[in-house]
mmCIF file of C-alpha atoms in Angstrom:
data_model
loop_
_atom_site.group_PDB
_atom_site.id
_atom_site.type_symbol
_atom_site.label_atom_id
_atom_site.label_comp_id
_atom_site.label_asym_id
_atom_site.label_seq_id
_atom_site.Cartn_x
_atom_site.Cartn_y
_atom_site.Cartn_z
ATOM 1 C CA MET H 1 -59.612 50.929 -55.552
ATOM 2 C CA ASP H 2 -56.053 49.716 -54.964
ATOM 3 C CA VAL H 3 -53.961 47.897 -57.556
ATOM 4 C CA ARG H 4 -54.549 44.477 -55.991
ATOM 5 C CA ASP H 5 -58.330 44.829 -56.329
ATOM 6 C CA LYS H 6 -57.995 46.104 -59.889
ATOM 7 C CA LEU H 7 -55.778 43.152 -60.739
ATOM 8 C CA ALA H 8 -58.348 40.686 -59.387
ATOM 9 C CA ILE H 9 -61.079 42.176 -61.608
ATOM 10 C CA LEU H 10 -59.081 42.814 -64.773
ATOM 11 C CA ALA H 11 -57.135 39.549 -64.775
ATOM 12 C CA ASP H 12 -60.419 37.669 -64.398
ATOM 13 C CA ALA H 13 -62.000 39.713 -67.193
ATOM 14 C CA ALA H 14 -59.133 38.789 -69.541
ATOM 15 C CA LYS H 15 -59.626 35.030 -69.186
ATOM 16 C CA TYR H 16 -62.194 34.935 -72.003
ATOM 17 C CA ASP H 17 -59.588 35.889 -74.612
ATOM 18 C CA ALA H 18 -57.794 32.775 -75.849
ATOM 19 C CA SER H 19 -55.659 34.391 -78.567
ATOM 20 C CA CYS H 20 -52.544 34.832 -76.501
ATOM 21 C CA ALA H 21 -50.274 31.901 -77.295
ATOM 22 C CA SER H 22 -47.004 32.806 -78.950
ATOM 23 C CA SER H 23 -44.405 31.601 -81.359
ATOM 24 C CA GLY H 24 -41.894 33.461 -83.417
ATOM 25 C CA ALA H 25 -40.329 35.950 -80.986
ATOM 26 C CA LYS H 26 -36.968 34.254 -80.490
ATOM 27 C CA SER H 27 -34.496 36.915 -79.483
ATOM 28 C CA THR H 28 -34.154 39.802 -77.084
ATOM 29 C CA ARG H 29 -34.581 43.201 -78.706
ATOM 30 C CA ALA H 30 -31.361 45.024 -79.472
ATOM 31 C CA GLY H 31 -30.328 47.469 -76.743
ATOM 32 C CA SER H 32 -32.665 45.970 -74.140
ATOM 33 C CA GLU H 33 -31.309 45.354 -70.660
ATOM 34 C CA ILE H 34 -34.161 43.408 -69.076
ATOM 35 C CA GLY H 35 -36.166 40.445 -70.310
ATOM 36 C CA SER H 36 -35.501 37.855 -72.951
ATOM 37 C CA THR H 37 -37.772 36.149 -75.458
ATOM 38 C CA GLU H 38 -35.216 33.531 -76.444
ATOM 39 C CA GLY H 39 -37.177 30.334 -76.898
ATOM 40 C CA MET H 40 -40.071 31.823 -74.995
ATOM 41 C CA GLY H 41 -43.769 32.275 -75.668
ATOM 42 C CA ILE H 42 -46.742 33.542 -73.762
ATOM 43 C CA CYS H 43 -50.002 32.635 -71.995
ATOM 44 C CA HIS H 44 -49.287 29.161 -70.609
ATOM 45 C CA SER H 45 -48.341 28.038 -74.068
ATOM 46 C CA TYR H 46 -45.646 25.617 -75.165
ATOM 47 C CA THR H 47 -42.336 26.746 -76.578
ATOM 48 C CA PRO H 48 -40.576 24.871 -79.419
ATOM 49 C CA ASP H 49 -38.558 22.923 -76.802
ATOM 50 C CA GLY H 50 -41.702 21.826 -74.955
ATOM 51 C CA ARG H 51 -41.645 24.168 -71.966
ATOM 52 C CA CYS H 52 -44.823 25.704 -70.596
ATOM 53 C CA ILE H 53 -44.470 29.405 -69.851
ATOM 54 C CA SER H 54 -46.625 32.163 -68.384
ATOM 55 C CA LEU H 55 -47.495 35.815 -68.792
ATOM 56 C CA LEU H 56 -49.319 38.690 -67.220
ATOM 57 C CA LYS H 57 -52.664 38.609 -69.004
ATOM 58 C CA ILE H 58 -54.905 41.540 -68.140
ATOM 59 C CA LEU H 59 -57.244 44.162 -69.521
ATOM 60 C CA LEU H 60 -56.310 47.807 -69.262
ATOM 61 C CA THR H 61 -59.971 48.310 -68.361
ATOM 62 C CA ASN H 62 -63.215 46.380 -68.546
ATOM 63 C CA PHE H 63 -65.276 49.512 -69.078
ATOM 64 C CA CYS H 64 -66.605 49.434 -72.642
ATOM 65 C CA ILE H 65 -68.827 51.590 -74.831
ATOM 66 C CA TYR H 66 -69.849 48.605 -77.003
ATOM 67 C CA ASP H 67 -72.772 46.312 -76.260
ATOM 68 C CA CYS H 68 -71.642 42.980 -77.751
ATOM 69 C CA GLN H 69 -74.195 40.545 -76.375
ATOM 70 C CA TYR H 70 -71.745 37.658 -75.872
ATOM 71 C CA CYS H 71 -69.284 39.764 -73.842
ATOM 72 C CA VAL H 72 -69.377 39.951 -70.044
ATOM 73 C CA ASN H 73 -67.856 43.450 -70.247
ATOM 74 C CA ARG H 74 -70.510 44.935 -72.526
ATOM 75 C CA VAL H 75 -71.836 48.355 -71.575
ATOM 76 C CA SER H 76 -75.178 46.948 -70.398
ATOM 77 C CA SER H 77 -73.561 44.368 -68.077
ATOM 78 C CA ASP H 78 -73.523 44.895 -64.308
ATOM 79 C CA THR H 79 -70.091 43.294 -63.846
ATOM 80 C CA PRO H 80 -67.683 45.076 -61.429
ATOM 81 C CA ARG H 81 -65.556 47.632 -63.288
ATOM 82 C CA ALA H 82 -61.960 48.754 -62.909
ATOM 83 C CA ARG H 83 -59.295 50.602 -64.863
ATOM 84 C CA PHE H 84 -55.513 50.554 -64.688
ATOM 85 C CA THR H 85 -53.392 53.586 -65.424
ATOM 86 C CA VAL H 86 -50.527 53.170 -67.891
ATOM 87 C CA GLU H 87 -48.047 53.490 -65.027
ATOM 88 C CA GLU H 88 -49.762 50.736 -63.023
ATOM 89 C CA VAL H 89 -49.556 48.235 -65.893
ATOM 90 C CA VAL H 90 -45.895 49.088 -66.496
ATOM 91 C CA SER H 91 -45.101 48.677 -62.805
ATOM 92 C CA LEU H 92 -46.973 45.377 -62.516
ATOM 93 C CA THR H 93 -45.231 43.960 -65.574
ATOM 94 C CA MET H 94 -41.760 44.863 -64.343
ATOM 95 C CA GLU H 95 -42.337 43.717 -60.767
ATOM 96 C CA PHE H 96 -43.886 40.414 -61.824
ATOM 97 C CA TYR H 97 -41.108 39.821 -64.332
ATOM 98 C CA LYS H 98 -38.330 40.524 -61.818
ATOM 99 C CA ARG H 99 -39.962 38.059 -59.410
ATOM 100 C CA ASN H 100 -39.998 35.451 -62.182
ATOM 101 C CA TYR H 101 -43.794 35.197 -62.082
ATOM 102 C CA ILE H 102 -44.159 35.934 -65.809
ATOM 103 C CA GLU H 103 -42.232 35.922 -69.051
ATOM 104 C CA GLY H 104 -44.360 38.331 -71.054
ATOM 105 C CA LEU H 105 -47.376 40.617 -71.217
ATOM 106 C CA PHE H 106 -50.697 40.119 -72.981
ATOM 107 C CA LEU H 107 -52.652 43.368 -72.867
ATOM 108 C CA SER H 108 -56.162 43.981 -74.129
ATOM 109 C CA SER H 109 -58.877 46.421 -73.172
ATOM 110 C CA GLY H 110 -62.486 47.373 -73.279
ATOM 111 C CA ILE H 111 -63.154 50.451 -75.383
ATOM 112 C CA ILE H 112 -63.300 53.753 -73.509
ATOM 113 C CA GLN H 113 -64.140 57.150 -75.061
ATOM 114 C CA ASN H 114 -63.337 55.861 -78.567
ATOM 115 C CA SER H 115 -61.159 53.327 -80.360
ATOM 116 C CA ASP H 116 -58.215 55.663 -80.996
ATOM 117 C CA TYR H 117 -58.032 56.858 -77.385
ATOM 118 C CA THR H 118 -58.011 53.257 -76.115
ATOM 119 C CA MET H 119 -55.371 52.224 -78.644
ATOM 120 C CA GLU H 120 -53.199 55.155 -77.571
ATOM 121 C CA GLN H 121 -53.338 53.913 -73.975
ATOM 122 C CA LEU H 122 -52.252 50.402 -74.969
ATOM 123 C CA ILE H 123 -49.411 51.794 -77.069
ATOM 124 C CA ALA H 124 -48.284 53.973 -74.166
ATOM 125 C CA VAL H 125 -47.829 50.875 -71.993
ATOM 126 C CA ALA H 126 -45.714 49.051 -74.585
ATOM 127 C CA LYS H 127 -43.685 52.123 -75.500
ATOM 128 C CA THR H 128 -42.926 52.928 -71.851
ATOM 129 C CA LEU H 129 -41.791 49.373 -71.204
ATOM 130 C CA ARG H 130 -39.494 49.418 -74.232
ATOM 131 C CA THR H 131 -38.038 52.924 -74.035
ATOM 132 C CA GLU H 132 -38.034 53.812 -70.340
ATOM 133 C CA LYS H 133 -37.760 50.419 -68.642
ATOM 134 C CA HIS H 134 -35.616 48.826 -71.385
ATOM 135 C CA TYR H 135 -37.807 45.749 -71.251
ATOM 136 C CA GLY H 136 -37.010 43.288 -74.043
ATOM 137 C CA GLY H 137 -39.476 40.528 -73.166
ATOM 138 C CA TYR H 138 -42.568 39.441 -75.044
ATOM 139 C CA ILE H 139 -45.449 41.905 -75.532
ATOM 140 C CA HIS H 140 -48.719 41.009 -77.225
ATOM 141 C CA LEU H 141 -51.163 43.854 -77.830
ATOM 142 C CA LYS H 142 -54.796 43.376 -78.776
ATOM 143 C CA THR H 143 -55.644 46.015 -81.368
ATOM 144 C CA ILE H 144 -58.904 47.877 -80.948
ATOM 145 C CA PRO H 145 -61.632 47.697 -83.627
ATOM 146 C CA ASN H 146 -61.795 50.824 -85.803
ATOM 147 C CA ALA H 147 -58.502 52.248 -84.485
ATOM 148 C CA SER H 148 -56.617 54.318 -87.062
ATOM 149 C CA ALA H 149 -54.021 52.669 -89.285
ATOM 150 C CA ALA H 150 -51.331 55.015 -87.958
ATOM 151 C CA LEU H 151 -51.910 53.845 -84.383
ATOM 152 C CA ILE H 152 -51.882 50.172 -85.350
ATOM 153 C CA GLU H 153 -48.620 50.764 -87.209
ATOM 154 C CA GLU H 154 -47.101 52.365 -84.112
ATOM 155 C CA ALA H 155 -48.325 49.472 -81.940
ATOM 156 C CA GLY H 156 -46.388 47.076 -84.149
ATOM 157 C CA LYS H 157 -43.143 48.944 -83.417
ATOM 158 C CA TRP H 158 -43.349 48.096 -79.713
ATOM 159 C CA ALA H 159 -45.236 44.783 -79.654
ATOM 160 C CA ASP H 160 -43.974 41.349 -80.677
ATOM 161 C CA ARG H 161 -47.419 40.226 -81.743
ATOM 162 C CA LEU H 162 -50.658 42.003 -82.631
ATOM 163 C CA SER H 163 -54.085 40.424 -82.742
ATOM 164 C CA VAL H 164 -57.360 41.625 -84.195
ATOM 165 C CA ASN H 165 -60.285 39.489 -83.026
ATOM 166 C CA ILE H 166 -62.691 38.455 -85.755
ATOM 167 C CA GLU H 167 -65.064 37.708 -82.815
ATOM 168 C CA LEU H 168 -67.686 35.585 -84.625
ATOM 169 C CA PRO H 169 -67.463 33.326 -87.701
ATOM 170 C CA THR H 170 -69.723 35.215 -90.108
ATOM 171 C CA GLU H 171 -70.813 38.745 -90.877
ATOM 172 C CA GLY H 172 -74.389 37.713 -90.094
ATOM 173 C CA ASP H 173 -73.331 36.591 -86.615
ATOM 174 C CA LEU H 174 -71.721 39.973 -85.963
ATOM 175 C CA TYR H 175 -74.812 41.795 -87.191
ATOM 176 C CA GLN H 176 -76.931 39.734 -84.823
ATOM 177 C CA LEU H 177 -74.841 39.993 -81.638
ATOM 178 C CA ALA H 178 -72.312 42.814 -82.137
ATOM 179 C CA PRO H 179 -73.739 45.296 -84.659
ATOM 180 C CA GLU H 180 -71.127 47.978 -83.799
ATOM 181 C CA LYS H 181 -68.414 45.701 -85.201
ATOM 182 C CA LYS H 182 -68.167 45.150 -88.957
ATOM 183 C CA LYS H 183 -66.281 42.259 -90.528
ATOM 184 C CA PRO H 184 -64.886 44.355 -93.437
ATOM 185 C CA GLN H 185 -63.350 46.805 -90.955
ATOM 186 C CA ILE H 186 -61.823 43.984 -88.904
ATOM 187 C CA VAL H 187 -60.370 42.294 -91.996
ATOM 188 C CA SER H 188 -59.097 45.658 -93.254
ATOM 189 C CA ALA H 189 -57.159 46.125 -90.000
ATOM 190 C CA MET H 190 -55.653 42.648 -90.404
ATOM 191 C CA HIS H 191 -54.750 43.482 -93.981
ATOM 192 C CA GLY H 192 -52.902 46.622 -92.891
ATOM 193 C CA ILE H 193 -50.869 44.658 -90.352
ATOM 194 C CA ARG H 194 -50.078 41.974 -92.928
ATOM 195 C CA ASP H 195 -48.868 44.561 -95.451
ATOM 196 C CA LYS H 196 -46.605 46.226 -92.890
ATOM 197 C CA ILE H 197 -45.129 42.884 -91.817
ATOM 198 C CA ASP H 198 -44.477 41.986 -95.478
ATOM 199 C CA GLU H 199 -42.933 45.388 -96.124
ATOM 200 C CA THR H 200 -40.590 45.019 -93.146
ATOM 201 C CA LYS H 201 -39.501 41.545 -94.271
ATOM 202 C CA GLN H 202 -38.828 42.768 -97.812
ATOM 203 C CA GLU H 203 -36.650 45.606 -96.529
ATOM 204 C CA GLN H 204 -34.728 43.185 -94.305
ATOM 205 C CA ALA H 205 -34.212 40.821 -97.232
ATOM 206 C CA SER H 206 -32.826 43.741 -99.259
ATOM 207 C CA GLY H 207 -30.168 44.418 -96.628
ATOM 208 C CA PHE H 208 -31.847 47.330 -94.882
ATOM 209 C CA LYS H 209 -32.474 47.532 -91.134
ATOM 210 C CA PRO H 210 -36.046 48.802 -90.758
ATOM 211 C CA PRO H 211 -37.619 49.189 -87.294
ATOM 212 C CA SER H 212 -39.028 45.939 -85.966
ATOM 213 C CA PHE H 213 -42.734 45.437 -86.654
ATOM 214 C CA ALA H 214 -44.736 42.656 -84.919
ATOM 215 C CA PRO H 215 -41.996 40.039 -85.517
ATOM 216 C CA ALA H 216 -44.228 37.256 -84.098
ATOM 217 C CA GLY H 217 -47.009 38.073 -86.592
ATOM 218 C CA GLN H 218 -50.699 38.392 -85.855
ATOM 219 C CA SER H 219 -53.469 36.147 -84.587
ATOM 220 C CA THR H 220 -57.213 36.259 -84.027
ATOM 221 C CA GLN H 221 -59.988 34.614 -82.032
ATOM 222 C CA MET H 222 -63.443 33.291 -82.906
ATOM 223 C CA ILE H 223 -66.164 32.535 -80.385
ATOM 224 C CA VAL H 224 -67.796 29.191 -81.112
ATOM 225 C CA GLY H 225 -71.270 28.225 -80.014
ATOM 226 C CA ALA H 226 -72.761 31.665 -79.430
ATOM 227 C CA THR H 227 -74.734 31.260 -82.660
ATOM 228 C CA GLU H 228 -75.943 28.269 -84.663
ATOM 229 C CA THR H 229 -73.221 28.714 -87.299
ATOM 230 C CA PRO H 230 -71.856 25.191 -88.062
ATOM 231 C CA ASP H 231 -68.236 24.098 -87.951
ATOM 232 C CA LEU H 232 -67.892 24.209 -91.733
ATOM 233 C CA GLU H 233 -68.472 27.973 -91.793
ATOM 234 C CA VAL H 234 -66.083 28.427 -88.856
ATOM 235 C CA LEU H 235 -63.330 26.577 -90.733
ATOM 236 C CA LYS H 236 -64.027 28.401 -94.000
ATOM 237 C CA THR H 237 -63.562 31.731 -92.235
ATOM 238 C CA ALA H 238 -60.336 30.477 -90.644
ATOM 239 C CA SER H 239 -59.059 29.249 -94.011
ATOM 240 C CA GLU H 240 -59.777 32.633 -95.609
ATOM 241 C CA LEU H 241 -57.851 34.402 -92.845
ATOM 242 C CA TYR H 242 -54.859 32.072 -93.091
ATOM 243 C CA THR H 243 -54.704 32.466 -96.854
ATOM 244 C CA GLY H 244 -55.585 36.138 -97.173
ATOM 245 C CA GLN H 245 -54.053 37.645 -94.029
ATOM 246 C CA LYS H 246 -51.233 35.165 -93.299
ATOM 247 C CA LEU H 247 -52.253 34.783 -89.670
ATOM 248 C CA ARG H 248 -50.033 32.796 -87.351
ATOM 249 C CA ARG H 249 -52.992 31.316 -85.508
ATOM 250 C CA VAL H 250 -56.756 31.340 -85.321
ATOM 251 C CA TYR H 251 -57.945 30.571 -81.795
ATOM 252 C CA TYR H 252 -61.337 29.038 -81.083
ATOM 253 C CA SER H 253 -63.057 29.903 -77.826
ATOM 254 C CA ALA H 254 -66.153 28.004 -76.698
ATOM 255 C CA TYR H 255 -68.917 30.447 -75.785
ATOM 256 C CA SER H 256 -69.279 30.846 -72.029
ATOM 257 C CA PRO H 257 -72.729 31.855 -70.711
ATOM 258 C CA ILE H 258 -72.742 35.211 -68.949
ATOM 259 C CA PRO H 259 -75.094 36.730 -66.358
ATOM 260 C CA HIS H 260 -78.216 38.480 -67.675
ATOM 261 C CA ALA H 261 -77.508 37.253 -71.199
ATOM 262 C CA ASP H 262 -79.581 38.206 -74.213
ATOM 263 C CA ALA H 263 -82.363 35.753 -75.076
ATOM 264 C CA ARG H 264 -80.709 35.084 -78.445
ATOM 265 C CA LEU H 265 -77.726 33.469 -76.731
ATOM 266 C CA PRO H 266 -77.698 29.769 -75.748
ATOM 267 C CA GLY H 267 -78.169 28.910 -72.113
ATOM 268 C CA GLN H 268 -75.114 26.668 -71.897
ATOM 269 C CA SER H 269 -71.660 26.306 -73.391
ATOM 270 C CA PRO H 270 -71.051 23.960 -76.314
ATOM 271 C CA PRO H 271 -69.169 20.796 -75.286
ATOM 272 C CA LEU H 272 -65.471 21.598 -75.000
ATOM 273 C CA ILE H 273 -64.698 18.614 -77.220
ATOM 274 C CA ARG H 274 -66.123 20.704 -80.085
ATOM 275 C CA GLU H 275 -63.454 23.330 -79.493
ATOM 276 C CA HIS H 276 -60.848 20.555 -79.447
ATOM 277 C CA ARG H 277 -62.093 19.102 -82.750
ATOM 278 C CA LEU H 278 -61.914 22.549 -84.357
ATOM 279 C CA TYR H 279 -58.275 22.860 -83.336
ATOM 280 C CA GLN H 280 -57.582 19.424 -84.834
ATOM 281 C CA ALA H 281 -59.330 20.427 -88.060
ATOM 282 C CA ASP H 282 -57.395 23.708 -88.082
ATOM 283 C CA TRP H 283 -54.168 21.689 -87.840
ATOM 284 C CA LEU H 284 -55.230 19.594 -90.819
ATOM 285 C CA MET H 285 -55.759 22.734 -92.915
ATOM 286 C CA ARG H 286 -52.469 24.323 -91.908
ATOM 287 C CA PHE H 287 -50.102 21.348 -92.060
ATOM 288 C CA TYR H 288 -51.785 18.432 -93.828
ATOM 289 C CA GLY H 289 -53.185 20.012 -96.980
ATOM 290 C CA PHE H 290 -56.870 19.475 -96.215
ATOM 291 C CA GLU H 291 -59.620 21.839 -97.343
ATOM 292 C CA ALA H 292 -62.488 22.819 -95.047
ATOM 293 C CA ASN H 293 -65.029 21.144 -97.336
ATOM 294 C CA GLU H 294 -63.116 17.865 -97.117
ATOM 295 C CA ILE H 295 -62.833 17.868 -93.350
ATOM 296 C CA VAL H 296 -66.532 18.488 -92.674
ATOM 297 C CA ALA H 297 -68.632 16.089 -94.711
ATOM 298 C CA GLU H 298 -71.537 15.546 -92.319
ATOM 299 C CA LYS H 299 -75.031 16.607 -93.394
ATOM 300 C CA ASP H 300 -75.348 19.096 -90.537
ATOM 301 C CA HIS H 301 -71.942 20.626 -91.499
ATOM 302 C CA ASN H 302 -70.503 19.933 -88.044
ATOM 303 C CA LEU H 303 -67.477 17.879 -87.054
ATOM 304 C CA LEU H 304 -68.035 14.521 -85.420
ATOM 305 C CA LEU H 305 -67.371 14.680 -81.701
ATOM 306 C CA ASP H 306 -66.590 11.005 -81.072
ATOM 307 C CA ILE H 307 -63.638 10.651 -83.483
ATOM 308 C CA ASP H 308 -60.966 13.032 -84.720
ATOM 309 C CA PRO H 309 -61.430 14.780 -88.107
ATOM 310 C CA LYS H 310 -58.597 12.963 -89.891
ATOM 311 C CA LEU H 311 -59.925 9.535 -88.969
ATOM 312 C CA ALA H 312 -63.459 10.640 -89.868
ATOM 313 C CA TRP H 313 -62.228 11.667 -93.339
ATOM 314 C CA ALA H 314 -60.454 8.333 -93.821
ATOM 315 C CA LEU H 315 -63.553 6.354 -92.853
ATOM 316 C CA ALA H 316 -65.653 8.375 -95.303
ATOM 317 C CA ASN H 317 -63.082 7.977 -98.106
ATOM 318 C CA ARG H 318 -62.027 4.347 -97.916
ATOM 319 C CA HIS H 319 -61.558 4.266 -101.686
ATOM 320 C CA PHE H 320 -58.404 6.354 -101.140
ATOM 321 C CA PHE H 321 -56.805 3.529 -99.144
ATOM 322 C CA PRO H 322 -54.714 1.487 -98.625
ATOM 323 C CA VAL H 323 -51.718 3.757 -99.225
ATOM 324 C CA ASP H 324 -48.365 2.169 -100.058
ATOM 325 C CA VAL H 325 -45.851 3.838 -97.737
ATOM 326 C CA ASN H 326 -42.986 2.932 -100.077
ATOM 327 C CA ARG H 327 -44.449 4.624 -103.163
ATOM 328 C CA ALA H 328 -46.998 7.218 -102.059
ATOM 329 C CA SER H 329 -46.393 10.946 -102.377
ATOM 330 C CA GLN H 330 -45.972 13.196 -99.360
ATOM 331 C CA GLU H 331 -49.529 14.480 -99.816
ATOM 332 C CA GLU H 332 -50.914 10.931 -99.777
ATOM 333 C CA LEU H 333 -48.899 9.941 -96.709
ATOM 334 C CA LEU H 334 -50.234 12.952 -94.809
ATOM 335 C CA ARG H 335 -53.767 11.589 -95.230
ATOM 336 C CA ILE H 336 -53.061 8.365 -93.328
ATOM 337 C CA PRO H 337 -54.611 8.350 -89.819
ATOM 338 C CA GLY H 338 -52.067 7.877 -87.067
ATOM 339 C CA ILE H 339 -49.109 9.263 -89.051
ATOM 340 C CA GLY H 340 -48.118 12.858 -88.348
ATOM 341 C CA VAL H 341 -46.060 15.404 -90.258
ATOM 342 C CA ARG H 342 -42.736 14.460 -88.652
ATOM 343 C CA ASN H 343 -43.183 10.763 -89.310
ATOM 344 C CA VAL H 344 -44.156 11.453 -92.917
ATOM 345 C CA GLN H 345 -40.809 13.199 -93.360
ATOM 346 C CA ARG H 346 -39.008 10.312 -91.664
ATOM 347 C CA ILE H 347 -40.736 7.823 -93.958
ATOM 348 C CA LEU H 348 -39.688 9.821 -97.027
ATOM 349 C CA ASN H 349 -36.082 9.864 -95.811
ATOM 350 C CA LEU H 350 -35.935 6.191 -94.795
ATOM 351 C CA ARG H 351 -37.424 4.752 -97.968
ATOM 352 C CA ARG H 352 -34.547 6.171 -100.006
ATOM 353 C CA HIS H 353 -32.406 3.484 -98.418
ATOM 354 C CA LYS H 354 -34.780 0.563 -97.847
ATOM 355 C CA ASN H 355 -38.295 -0.726 -98.365
ATOM 356 C CA LEU H 356 -40.266 -0.030 -95.213
ATOM 357 C CA ARG H 357 -41.858 -2.939 -93.410
ATOM 358 C CA THR H 358 -44.457 -3.099 -90.649
ATOM 359 C CA ALA H 359 -41.730 -3.280 -87.991
ATOM 360 C CA ASP H 360 -40.157 -0.073 -89.335
ATOM 361 C CA LEU H 361 -43.392 1.861 -88.919
ATOM 362 C CA ARG H 362 -43.776 0.542 -85.383
ATOM 363 C CA LYS H 363 -40.251 1.739 -84.568
ATOM 364 C CA LEU H 364 -41.248 5.217 -85.747
ATOM 365 C CA ARG H 365 -43.975 5.094 -83.091
ATOM 366 C CA VAL H 366 -46.811 5.886 -85.427
ATOM 367 C CA ALA H 367 -50.276 5.294 -83.927
ATOM 368 C CA TRP H 368 -50.248 1.777 -85.328
ATOM 369 C CA ASN H 369 -53.714 0.699 -84.170
ATOM 370 C CA ARG H 370 -55.156 3.443 -86.366
ATOM 371 C CA ALA H 371 -52.644 3.392 -89.209
ATOM 372 C CA LYS H 372 -52.439 -0.387 -89.836
ATOM 373 C CA VAL H 373 -55.808 -0.577 -91.589
ATOM 374 C CA PHE H 374 -54.868 2.113 -94.084
ATOM 375 C CA VAL H 375 -51.293 1.245 -95.153
ATOM 376 C CA LEU H 376 -49.433 -1.226 -97.362
ATOM 377 C CA THR H 377 -45.871 -2.152 -96.402
ATOM 378 C CA ALA H 378 -43.141 -4.270 -98.000
ATOM 379 C CA ASP H 379 -44.203 -7.282 -95.929
ATOM 380 C CA HIS H 380 -47.622 -8.692 -95.077
ATOM 381 C CA ASN H 381 -49.883 -6.356 -93.096
ATOM 382 C CA PRO H 382 -52.992 -8.301 -92.039
ATOM 383 C CA GLY H 383 -54.679 -5.137 -90.770
ATOM 384 C CA VAL H 384 -55.541 -4.048 -94.329
ATOM 385 C CA ALA H 385 -58.099 -6.844 -94.519
ATOM 386 C CA ASP H 386 -60.295 -4.884 -92.087
ATOM 387 C CA LEU H 387 -60.605 -1.841 -94.376
ATOM 388 C CA ASP H 388 -64.052 -2.812 -95.659
ATOM 389 C CA LYS H 389 -65.565 -3.848 -92.326
ATOM 390 C CA LEU H 390 -68.754 -2.049 -91.317
ATOM 391 C CA ASN H 391 -67.567 -1.597 -87.719
ATOM 392 C CA LEU H 392 -64.183 -0.195 -88.713
ATOM 393 C CA GLY H 393 -64.867 3.086 -86.896
ATOM 394 C CA LYS H 394 -65.210 1.343 -83.554
ATOM 395 C CA GLN H 395 -62.204 -0.829 -84.278
ATOM 396 C CA VAL H 396 -59.726 1.982 -84.985
ATOM 397 C CA ALA H 397 -61.101 4.697 -82.670
ATOM 398 C CA PRO H 398 -58.856 5.373 -79.642
ATOM 399 C CA LYS H 399 -59.798 3.317 -76.619
ATOM 400 C CA SER H 400 -61.765 5.004 -73.852
ATOM 401 C CA GLN H 401 -59.822 5.861 -70.713
ATOM 402 C CA GLN H 402 -60.937 5.165 -67.156
ATOM 403 C CA LEU H 403 -61.456 8.513 -65.432
ATOM 404 C CA MET H 404 -60.951 9.262 -61.790
ATOM 405 C CA LEU H 405 -64.053 10.177 -59.794
ATOM 406 C CA PHE H 406 -63.548 13.930 -59.899
ATOM 407 C CA ASP H 407 -62.488 13.866 -63.576
ATOM 408 C CA ALA H 408 -65.766 12.138 -64.404
ATOM 409 C CA ALA H 409 -67.742 14.710 -62.444
ATOM 410 C CA SER H 410 -66.057 17.529 -64.342
ATOM 411 C CA SER H 411 -66.770 15.835 -67.680
ATOM 412 C CA ALA H 412 -70.421 15.451 -66.811
ATOM 413 C CA VAL H 413 -70.722 19.183 -66.185
ATOM 414 C CA THR H 414 -68.620 20.534 -69.064
ATOM 415 C CA GLY H 415 -69.193 17.915 -71.744
ATOM 416 C CA GLU H 416 -65.439 17.589 -72.229
ATOM 417 C CA VAL H 417 -64.203 14.106 -73.104
#
């Protein structure tokens, strides 16, 4: 099989892994001659200045000794197989980079022989790029479950970001669909990476110059919809990982049905709007001070699909409102629908000099149709009178958009709104 055929198989096999966006790698590595990560990220993600950038996202191989039932590359699957050599991945990365096709590498792999052997192969790619090709661009390595701590530590020397996939939200889910993988072992690997990152930062703060170790941190991915686990449990697991392991991101990937799937798996994907709502809820936990139990208050422990989680919380907690934008704390302002983190900071700065009126909030371009019902300003805001209306949800929910013909057809198939 030539490299082109391998690339077709292994690039397609990598599409199921969503945990490849990047932030944090902001400078070219010292001594590197090729590649720059200045302001750059990875995997069609957005950089801090708003640009969308790309990467080479492939598996080293889609052969695998594990039989995870949700994975198209499981050992019992009849999917076409291929395997790159270390030299082929290095060559592809350099050639694609020089042609300006990519700005980084995301490399994962199925497990061949054993975890340590596979991890050694991934490390060899990153090390060759750094030491022999003097490549200073972004590298994200997916660490292999059960690989030794020494190998994971070495991977962090060459990679900008490491990720250890938690795979499924709960230990019971793993036992059901991926019994070879154990949650304590996965979390232990994350813990080792976190400790090494902390150690490196402490040495740098003390004036030493330790070798770089995963400067863009670590991330993980959870598959959503492969089991009946509700959104509340998904968010609790994410919250534990953010707090305990200091992850940069938790990525949520809607389960995608695979050929010849196990009978325990659902026959169709969950609606993609569910994945979107989980990302919104994740944002609320990371930047708005919400707890998982607050965000999901429905009896079935799932997020509402028709309105965003912040607005759903406000509708369920009307006693908290209206909030006076001229006197409320930062934490209270962050709870107002339609007002984001940046505008909260602007409000705090502006009210030192003047009492904010309705016109001032409009100038800040807050989502006024949502926010007006929940805020008090220095002048009269008639929208507050609607706070107790029974149909408030319909009144403040974003208006539906007219879809084009083919957009509507796609929505009907995928469930995405």
